[in-house]
XYZ file of C-alpha atoms in Angstrom:
545
model
C 21.695 -21.823 17.923
C 18.688 -23.601 16.441
C 18.987 -24.420 12.654
C 16.038 -22.809 10.772
C 16.390 -24.357 7.468
C 18.217 -24.032 4.189
C 16.870 -20.547 3.309
C 17.869 -18.965 6.416
C 21.387 -20.584 6.045
C 21.755 -19.104 2.741
C 20.820 -15.721 3.948
C 23.190 -15.844 7.063
C 25.829 -16.808 4.597
C 25.163 -14.007 2.013
C 24.654 -11.214 4.529
C 26.426 -11.966 7.656
C 23.209 -11.843 9.626
C 22.493 -14.438 12.354
C 19.806 -14.596 15.078
C 19.301 -16.799 17.900
C 15.762 -18.172 17.705
C 13.267 -20.743 19.366
C 10.859 -22.497 17.247
C 7.022 -21.797 17.927
C 7.702 -19.009 20.359
C 4.960 -16.488 20.939
C 5.776 -13.053 20.373
C 4.963 -11.294 23.871
C 7.321 -8.327 23.970
C 7.407 -5.190 21.574
C 10.706 -4.274 20.313
C 12.334 -0.835 20.052
C 12.584 1.005 16.771
C 15.127 -0.119 14.180
C 17.929 2.144 13.001
C 17.355 3.536 9.593
C 20.107 4.820 7.514
C 19.594 7.866 5.148
C 21.095 6.560 1.860
C 19.438 9.107 -0.187
C 22.648 10.700 -1.531
C 24.340 7.296 -2.433
C 21.183 5.499 -3.583
C 21.287 6.606 -7.173
C 17.834 8.294 -6.913
C 17.819 11.803 -7.900
C 14.165 12.765 -8.263
C 11.681 15.249 -7.263
C 7.945 15.765 -7.447
C 6.802 19.207 -8.511
C 3.943 21.068 -9.998
C 1.390 24.062 -9.386
C -2.096 23.149 -8.214
C -3.797 20.887 -8.526
C -0.762 18.756 -8.843
C 0.226 19.510 -5.248
C -2.154 16.555 -3.992
C -0.176 13.767 -5.843
C 3.326 12.365 -5.462
C 2.986 8.515 -5.420
C 5.363 5.547 -5.887
C 4.879 2.159 -7.216
C 7.022 -0.763 -5.754
C 7.356 -3.254 -8.721
C 9.595 -6.258 -9.543
C 10.145 -5.274 -13.156
C 13.404 -7.372 -13.505
C 11.834 -10.592 -12.220
C 14.769 -11.141 -10.047
C 12.677 -10.580 -6.691
C 14.187 -7.299 -6.128
C 11.600 -4.470 -5.780
C 12.154 -1.483 -8.251
C 10.625 1.770 -8.106
C 8.413 4.017 -10.325
C 8.308 7.478 -9.112
C 5.591 10.249 -10.103
C 7.084 13.427 -11.154
C 3.905 15.819 -11.476
C 5.069 18.710 -13.856
C 8.288 16.832 -14.611
C 8.795 13.386 -15.992
C 8.057 10.175 -13.962
C 11.141 7.941 -13.480
C 11.574 4.240 -13.339
C 14.555 3.126 -11.098
C 15.783 -0.552 -11.543
C 17.131 -1.960 -8.072
C 20.359 -3.024 -8.198
C 21.147 -3.392 -4.490
C 23.090 -6.313 -3.122
C 21.658 -8.625 -0.755
C 22.079 -7.274 2.708
C 23.905 -4.309 1.232
C 23.507 -0.552 0.666
C 20.685 0.556 -1.422
C 21.258 1.118 -5.150
C 19.292 2.083 -7.997
C 19.767 2.892 -11.465
C 17.545 5.352 -13.652
C 16.126 3.485 -17.028
C 15.017 6.458 -19.258
C 12.221 5.310 -21.621
C 9.626 7.264 -23.562
C 6.979 4.673 -22.390
C 7.458 5.464 -18.723
C 8.972 8.903 -18.503
C 5.395 10.471 -18.677
C 4.622 14.022 -17.593
C 1.710 15.179 -15.138
C 1.806 11.752 -13.355
C 0.402 11.962 -9.902
C 0.829 8.149 -8.754
C 1.016 4.592 -9.896
C 0.050 1.139 -8.831
C 1.538 -2.333 -10.047
C -0.917 -5.195 -10.994
C -0.543 -8.031 -13.592
C -3.676 -7.366 -15.664
C -3.497 -9.962 -18.198
C -2.124 -12.734 -15.881
C 1.326 -13.543 -17.765
C 3.254 -13.305 -14.673
C 4.733 -9.816 -15.500
C 3.574 -6.913 -13.552
C 1.993 -4.032 -15.327
C 1.515 -0.253 -14.097
C -1.709 1.750 -13.786
C -0.327 5.301 -13.968
C -2.635 8.235 -12.724
C -2.232 11.433 -14.430
C -3.593 15.027 -14.807
C -4.975 14.409 -18.205
C -5.216 10.619 -19.462
C -4.678 7.692 -16.927
C -2.426 5.381 -18.950
C -1.777 1.375 -18.460
C 1.732 0.346 -19.199
C 1.994 -3.319 -20.055
C 5.092 -5.042 -18.477
C 7.214 -6.539 -21.171
C 9.919 -8.064 -18.907
C 13.276 -6.697 -18.243
C 11.877 -3.391 -16.775
C 10.600 -2.619 -20.267
C 6.893 -1.324 -20.863
C 4.502 0.006 -23.649
C 1.218 1.730 -23.513
C -1.608 -0.736 -23.496
C -4.776 1.283 -23.400
C -5.764 0.480 -26.919
C -4.718 -3.022 -26.623
C -7.147 -3.489 -23.657
C -9.852 -0.791 -24.914
C -9.113 1.140 -21.638
C -10.863 4.564 -22.291
C -10.902 6.593 -19.276
C -12.235 10.268 -19.107
C -9.522 12.959 -19.068
C -9.210 14.413 -15.660
C -6.868 14.542 -12.414
C -6.747 10.978 -11.490
C -5.705 10.605 -7.723
C -6.910 7.085 -6.703
C -6.992 3.743 -7.982
C -7.886 -0.019 -6.797
C -8.676 -3.344 -8.580
C -10.159 -6.589 -7.851
C -11.179 -9.854 -9.841
C -14.931 -10.583 -9.849
C -15.708 -14.185 -10.141
C -13.754 -15.939 -12.956
C -13.268 -12.817 -15.178
C -10.200 -12.884 -17.291
C -9.305 -9.207 -16.517
C -9.653 -7.388 -13.153
C -12.239 -4.829 -12.318
C -10.436 -1.323 -12.106
C -11.653 1.657 -10.085
C -10.468 5.051 -10.971
C -10.699 8.018 -8.604
C -10.759 11.673 -9.777
C -10.593 14.595 -7.848
C -11.484 18.302 -9.002
C -13.038 18.721 -12.386
C -10.718 20.331 -14.985
C -11.866 23.125 -17.371
C -11.059 22.934 -21.176
C -7.696 24.558 -20.458
C -6.664 21.967 -18.050
C -7.134 24.201 -15.028
C -8.669 22.891 -11.818
C -12.217 23.841 -10.937
C -13.650 23.912 -7.309
C -16.011 21.100 -8.225
C -15.365 17.482 -7.516
C -15.355 15.019 -10.225
C -17.203 11.497 -10.579
C -15.226 8.422 -10.268
C -15.410 5.401 -12.754
C -15.587 1.620 -12.794
C -14.249 -0.482 -15.532
C -15.389 -4.041 -15.942
C -14.126 -6.525 -18.696
C -16.021 -6.739 -21.757
C -18.046 -9.623 -22.694
C -15.152 -11.344 -24.700
C -12.804 -10.865 -21.842
C -10.287 -9.175 -24.080
C -10.486 -5.637 -22.879
C -12.763 -3.311 -21.023
C -16.270 -1.757 -21.588
C -17.136 1.825 -21.130
C -16.657 3.501 -17.906
C -19.477 3.090 -15.271
C -19.896 6.444 -13.537
C -19.722 6.290 -9.646
C -21.654 9.352 -8.635
C -21.563 11.407 -6.708
C -17.879 11.957 -6.672
C -16.594 13.865 -3.676
C -12.941 14.493 -4.510
C -11.502 11.094 -4.184
C -7.873 10.711 -3.043
C -7.653 7.012 -2.150
C -9.947 3.913 -2.884
C -9.595 0.340 -1.865
C -11.427 -2.978 -2.697
C -11.646 -5.137 0.340
C -13.797 -8.127 1.401
C -14.726 -6.295 4.660
C -17.306 -8.896 5.817
C -15.580 -11.959 4.518
C -18.669 -12.553 2.115
C -16.135 -13.275 -0.915
C -17.425 -10.091 -2.363
C -15.006 -7.233 -2.463
C -16.653 -3.958 -2.002
C -15.016 -0.395 -2.867
C -14.209 1.964 -0.093
C -13.300 5.701 -1.166
C -11.836 8.259 1.094
C -12.646 11.864 0.164
C -11.473 15.304 0.537
C -13.838 17.500 2.565
C -12.208 20.591 1.750
C -14.180 20.675 -1.438
C -17.409 18.690 -1.042
C -20.603 19.935 0.605
C -20.783 18.910 4.182
C -24.337 18.404 4.212
C -24.229 15.753 1.637
C -20.607 14.496 1.098
C -18.550 11.992 3.066
C -16.633 8.714 3.059
C -18.265 6.158 0.602
C -18.570 2.477 0.359
C -19.966 0.951 -2.840
C -21.417 -2.389 -3.058
C -19.818 -4.111 -6.054
C -21.075 -7.567 -6.629
C -20.453 -9.604 -9.642
C -23.134 -9.224 -12.419
C -24.863 -6.203 -10.667
C -24.728 -2.385 -11.061
C -22.540 -0.748 -8.108
C -24.780 0.803 -5.487
C -23.763 3.013 -2.658
C -24.294 1.657 1.098
C -26.547 4.197 3.049
C -27.694 4.576 6.472
C -30.382 2.102 5.781
C -27.488 -0.630 5.380
C -25.887 0.504 8.624
C -23.567 2.963 6.808
C -22.356 5.915 9.212
C -21.366 8.793 7.067
C -18.255 10.648 8.345
C -16.358 13.545 6.909
C -12.784 13.689 6.773
C -10.010 15.401 4.468
C -9.455 11.817 3.210
C -5.831 11.435 1.871
C -5.204 7.796 2.038
C -6.588 4.364 3.448
C -4.590 1.591 4.866
C -6.166 -1.687 5.892
C -5.158 -4.510 8.350
C -6.530 -6.719 10.967
C -5.349 -4.623 13.978
C -7.944 -5.684 16.417
C -7.253 -9.561 15.520
C -11.030 -10.293 15.087
C -10.574 -11.657 11.671
C -11.631 -8.539 9.836
C -9.703 -5.681 8.244
C -9.700 -2.535 10.242
C -9.150 0.756 8.322
C -6.963 3.701 8.894
C -7.894 6.978 7.265
C -5.556 9.833 6.858
C -6.719 13.370 7.054
C -5.958 17.003 8.259
C -6.049 16.888 12.049
C -7.485 13.736 13.649
C -6.851 10.725 11.670
C -9.115 7.717 12.139
C -8.879 4.005 12.888
C -12.082 2.401 12.101
C -13.140 -1.015 13.262
C -16.562 -3.048 12.898
C -18.828 -2.279 15.449
C -20.973 -5.528 15.620
C -19.311 -7.858 13.076
C -20.157 -8.338 9.452
C -23.836 -8.043 9.451
C -23.657 -4.528 8.264
C -20.792 -2.032 7.421
C -21.045 -0.089 10.808
C -17.834 1.394 12.057
C -16.631 3.192 15.049
C -13.364 4.919 15.559
C -10.840 3.626 17.987
C -7.853 5.865 16.886
C -7.758 7.776 20.264
C -7.744 4.672 22.200
C -5.100 2.999 20.188
C -2.809 5.969 19.943
C -2.766 6.766 16.277
C -4.807 10.108 16.029
C -1.397 11.690 15.248
C -3.532 14.901 14.902
C -0.498 17.373 15.638
C 3.109 17.227 15.039
C 4.692 15.288 17.930
C 8.023 17.295 17.789
C 9.177 20.396 16.263
C 7.179 22.874 18.314
C 4.470 23.446 15.861
C 1.104 23.201 17.548
C -1.090 23.472 14.326
C -3.204 20.503 12.980
C -1.141 18.038 10.844
C -1.588 17.037 7.082
C -1.368 13.395 6.756
C -1.201 11.534 3.415
C 0.228 8.120 2.844
C -0.513 5.504 5.718
C 1.095 1.903 5.717
C 0.807 -0.998 8.169
C 3.992 -2.976 8.210
C 6.097 -4.572 10.898
C 9.315 -2.542 10.592
C 10.889 -4.139 13.726
C 9.861 -7.749 13.051
C 8.520 -8.234 16.574
C 5.164 -9.821 15.471
C 3.166 -6.662 16.387
C 1.936 -4.476 13.286
C 3.352 -0.833 13.027
C 2.068 2.043 11.240
C 3.853 4.720 9.084
C 2.220 7.950 8.148
C 3.646 10.584 5.763
C 2.864 14.154 6.577
C 3.258 17.538 4.957
C 1.533 20.811 4.420
C -0.426 20.924 1.190
C 1.431 23.951 0.080
C 1.294 26.826 2.181
C -1.762 26.597 4.243
C -1.255 29.003 7.081
C -3.894 27.244 9.432
C -1.915 23.926 9.347
C 1.408 22.832 10.484
C 4.457 23.830 8.230
C 6.807 21.754 10.296
C 5.033 18.372 10.084
C 7.168 15.250 10.613
C 6.440 11.805 9.587
C 4.988 9.370 12.251
C 6.354 5.825 12.807
C 3.967 4.346 15.268
C 5.127 0.819 16.857
C 2.569 -1.630 17.587
C 2.535 -3.018 21.156
C 1.323 -6.341 22.497
C -1.905 -4.699 23.982
C -2.816 -3.268 20.467
C -1.778 0.527 21.220
C 0.981 2.213 19.325
C 3.815 4.520 20.385
C 5.879 7.082 18.455
C 9.280 6.350 17.232
C 10.013 8.241 14.105
C 12.614 10.422 15.757
C 14.498 7.467 17.392
C 14.322 5.396 14.187
C 15.978 8.293 12.051
C 13.040 8.760 9.748
C 12.069 12.338 10.979
C 11.301 13.998 7.617
C 9.849 17.476 7.779
C 9.659 18.118 3.986
C 6.100 18.025 2.595
C 5.843 14.164 2.416
C 3.304 12.507 -0.028
C 3.542 8.939 -1.128
C 5.765 6.341 0.390
C 6.486 2.537 0.461
C 8.108 0.290 3.075
C 9.704 -2.475 1.161
C 12.557 -4.969 1.522
C 14.771 -3.400 -1.192
C 18.122 -5.316 -0.374
C 16.385 -8.916 0.580
C 17.851 -8.860 4.106
C 14.472 -9.332 5.881
C 14.303 -5.591 7.101
C 11.664 -3.211 5.418
C 13.349 -0.119 4.039
C 11.702 3.139 3.262
C 11.329 5.417 0.290
C 9.202 8.589 0.594
C 8.098 11.074 -2.197
C 8.116 14.786 -1.192
C 6.288 17.720 -2.941
C 8.978 20.051 -4.186
C 12.081 18.552 -2.673
C 13.861 15.217 -3.449
C 12.664 11.777 -2.767
C 14.171 10.258 0.471
C 15.629 6.819 0.792
C 16.286 4.969 4.103
C 17.783 1.575 4.706
C 16.751 -0.487 7.599
C 19.794 -1.638 9.535
C 17.679 -3.245 12.582
C 19.907 -3.036 15.654
C 23.166 -2.855 13.635
C 24.904 -0.211 11.477
C 25.716 0.017 7.621
C 28.470 -2.507 7.956
C 26.688 -4.896 10.294
C 23.048 -4.737 9.980
C 21.138 -7.087 12.304
C 17.292 -7.668 12.305
C 15.674 -7.177 15.709
C 13.398 -10.132 15.192
C 12.719 -13.035 12.670
C 10.568 -12.621 9.722
C 8.980 -14.142 6.557
C 8.677 -12.875 3.007
C 5.806 -14.596 1.066
C 4.377 -14.480 -2.480
C 1.163 -16.315 -3.618
C 0.724 -17.956 -7.093
C -2.695 -19.187 -8.387
C -3.465 -20.619 -11.956
C -5.820 -18.585 -14.218
C -5.747 -14.820 -14.714
C -5.527 -13.580 -11.127
C -2.027 -14.838 -10.759
C -0.804 -12.874 -7.628
C -4.219 -14.118 -5.837
C -5.429 -10.562 -5.216
C -8.318 -10.898 -2.726
C -6.668 -13.748 -0.654
C -5.928 -13.502 2.948
C -2.630 -14.863 4.439
C -2.709 -16.068 8.036
C 0.524 -16.608 9.892
C 0.492 -18.435 13.222
C 3.349 -17.653 15.464
C 2.820 -19.889 18.600
C -0.486 -18.541 20.017
C -0.453 -15.381 17.955
C -2.089 -15.287 14.469
C -1.348 -12.503 11.912
C -3.771 -11.792 9.277
C -3.399 -9.631 5.937
C -5.757 -9.269 3.058
C -3.910 -9.209 -0.362
C -5.232 -6.002 -2.037
C -4.240 -3.539 -4.847
C -5.185 0.071 -4.242
C -5.170 2.315 -0.904
C -2.242 4.375 0.347
C -1.882 7.774 -1.103
C -1.332 7.152 -4.841
C 1.296 4.523 -3.959
C 1.067 0.764 -4.315
C 3.235 -2.505 -3.987
C 3.157 -5.666 -5.637
C 5.859 -8.457 -4.590
C 6.941 -9.891 -1.361
C 4.433 -9.838 1.675
C 6.392 -9.292 4.772
C 5.652 -10.682 8.311
C 7.600 -10.132 11.502
C 7.775 -13.254 13.727
C 9.464 -11.830 16.873
C 11.515 -14.766 18.662
C 9.905 -17.626 16.770
C 12.126 -19.725 14.490
C 9.133 -21.004 12.471
C 5.561 -20.440 11.780
C 2.597 -22.113 10.260
C 1.152 -20.468 7.223
C -2.393 -20.678 5.364
C -4.205 -19.070 2.631
C -7.706 -18.160 2.100
C -7.828 -17.936 -1.818
C -9.710 -15.395 -3.689
C -12.860 -17.755 -4.224
C -13.072 -18.406 -0.400
C -11.231 -21.852 -0.441
C -8.957 -22.235 2.515
C -5.755 -23.793 2.033
C -4.003 -26.256 4.657
C -1.625 -24.946 7.360
C 1.992 -25.143 5.936
C 5.143 -25.282 8.039
C 8.055 -22.668 7.215
C 11.262 -21.675 8.822
C 11.966 -18.174 9.917
C 14.272 -15.707 8.099
C 13.327 -16.838 4.425
C 11.448 -16.152 1.146
C 8.768 -18.469 0.044
C 6.425 -18.862 -2.880
C 2.994 -20.577 -2.046
C 1.502 -22.143 -5.130
C -2.279 -22.936 -4.971
C -2.637 -26.789 -4.322
C 0.858 -27.261 -3.428
C 1.824 -29.584 -0.480
C 4.536 -27.400 0.644
C 5.913 -23.705 0.054
C 8.856 -23.414 -2.430
C 11.902 -21.810 -0.760
C 13.267 -18.783 -2.978
C 16.757 -17.778 -2.716
C 17.944 -14.291 -3.655
C 20.730 -13.914 -6.151
């Protein structure tokens, strides 16, 4: 066996995992599904998202290292009940264990979802908590403690049903620009109307100490997901909004892309810019360079056909075409269970669950409530990427076949063994937790392929380098991921960025930093965690404890 470095040796000693590797090998063969273990009953998580309409469209989860120990903890939306913060106490390579941390600051009611982000650049992650009523920013204090910070940062959102969020840094601003998406308008009693609400953009004030008044993004078409992305690699990050066509006027409504340039008012792209209007029951956005052309492709969840969009003719204009059917990710109906009605898809996420070097796609699914014209038995999808860029279904073989009404979800390495685990929030039934055992079992887990866990750090307010691109070269294959805050279905992550390497024992990594500067290629060994500091000559190995 080839020695792959101190980090890999430490992990082998701690977890009993070992892999035969060949340095520089290009991944060429897709691997099968990993074995997921249902550890819900032993995880310590007992939580249910519930609530009458309009809360039925919520149900998110934030993955956040609130302890500062590298372990991803969980903040779970509760809807009509209280939200809940769960500290991750899992042993490295062991069963998943979480501890509930009650606190009035985090136990908010009417929470639909949440996103982690380090707003003030102090190295401690904060939480943006979406709610029916007032959206709240919780400032991280360390040690999984938080405090309300709306007043501290002059953040004054309009009351409403918040269901989407994204953030980016514009230029050298001291604080990020925040985008807040709202769904249906609420009447004075708090009940939902049938009218879509406008969205809002929050830019830092002139002093950089807080936020100015909200900038209205109108018209609003019932937003359920939004994402800032440098779609054309111009260095400017524009805002894509996915909207629910169950409510907006089909003659005027549709998906939106806002041009957001520093120092300029935001403006909508139109057909004159090359933007082609499409209508979906937009639930969630996932972004990844699936086609390997260097630009982010966009997956949109909906009812019935989902969409995988790619640029038609490069970055000259935002013209996209759908390649979902060609790639095998439409997932328009339940793939098992006998229900032939259209599916309802919510949270999409691109991750490499089997570590073979080919990106996979998870989609949570579930009926909105009791819609008779949509599938009532609607299992999740786990679509495994193939070398030719297509995907094949594997949720049943992987053991993550859930037919509850799924909503938000997250794939993350909760026990730091190099394999991505899964947590899913369900509407009206308990949260589900699965541990990824690879090709092994609960006692002897074994990764199917090699992997990397990476974190970025740069000086200044944007500590986590949101807006960067990470490139990982594995033999002749280059994997690219844009680092963003937002998207998904009311669910976000901040922490380790995972890459599968297949049989390769090492890789080269470089970062295109938020201001466009391209860092050098850096050599890393497989099966380890690394911090990449801007300007450093080499990555810093990180050992779990």
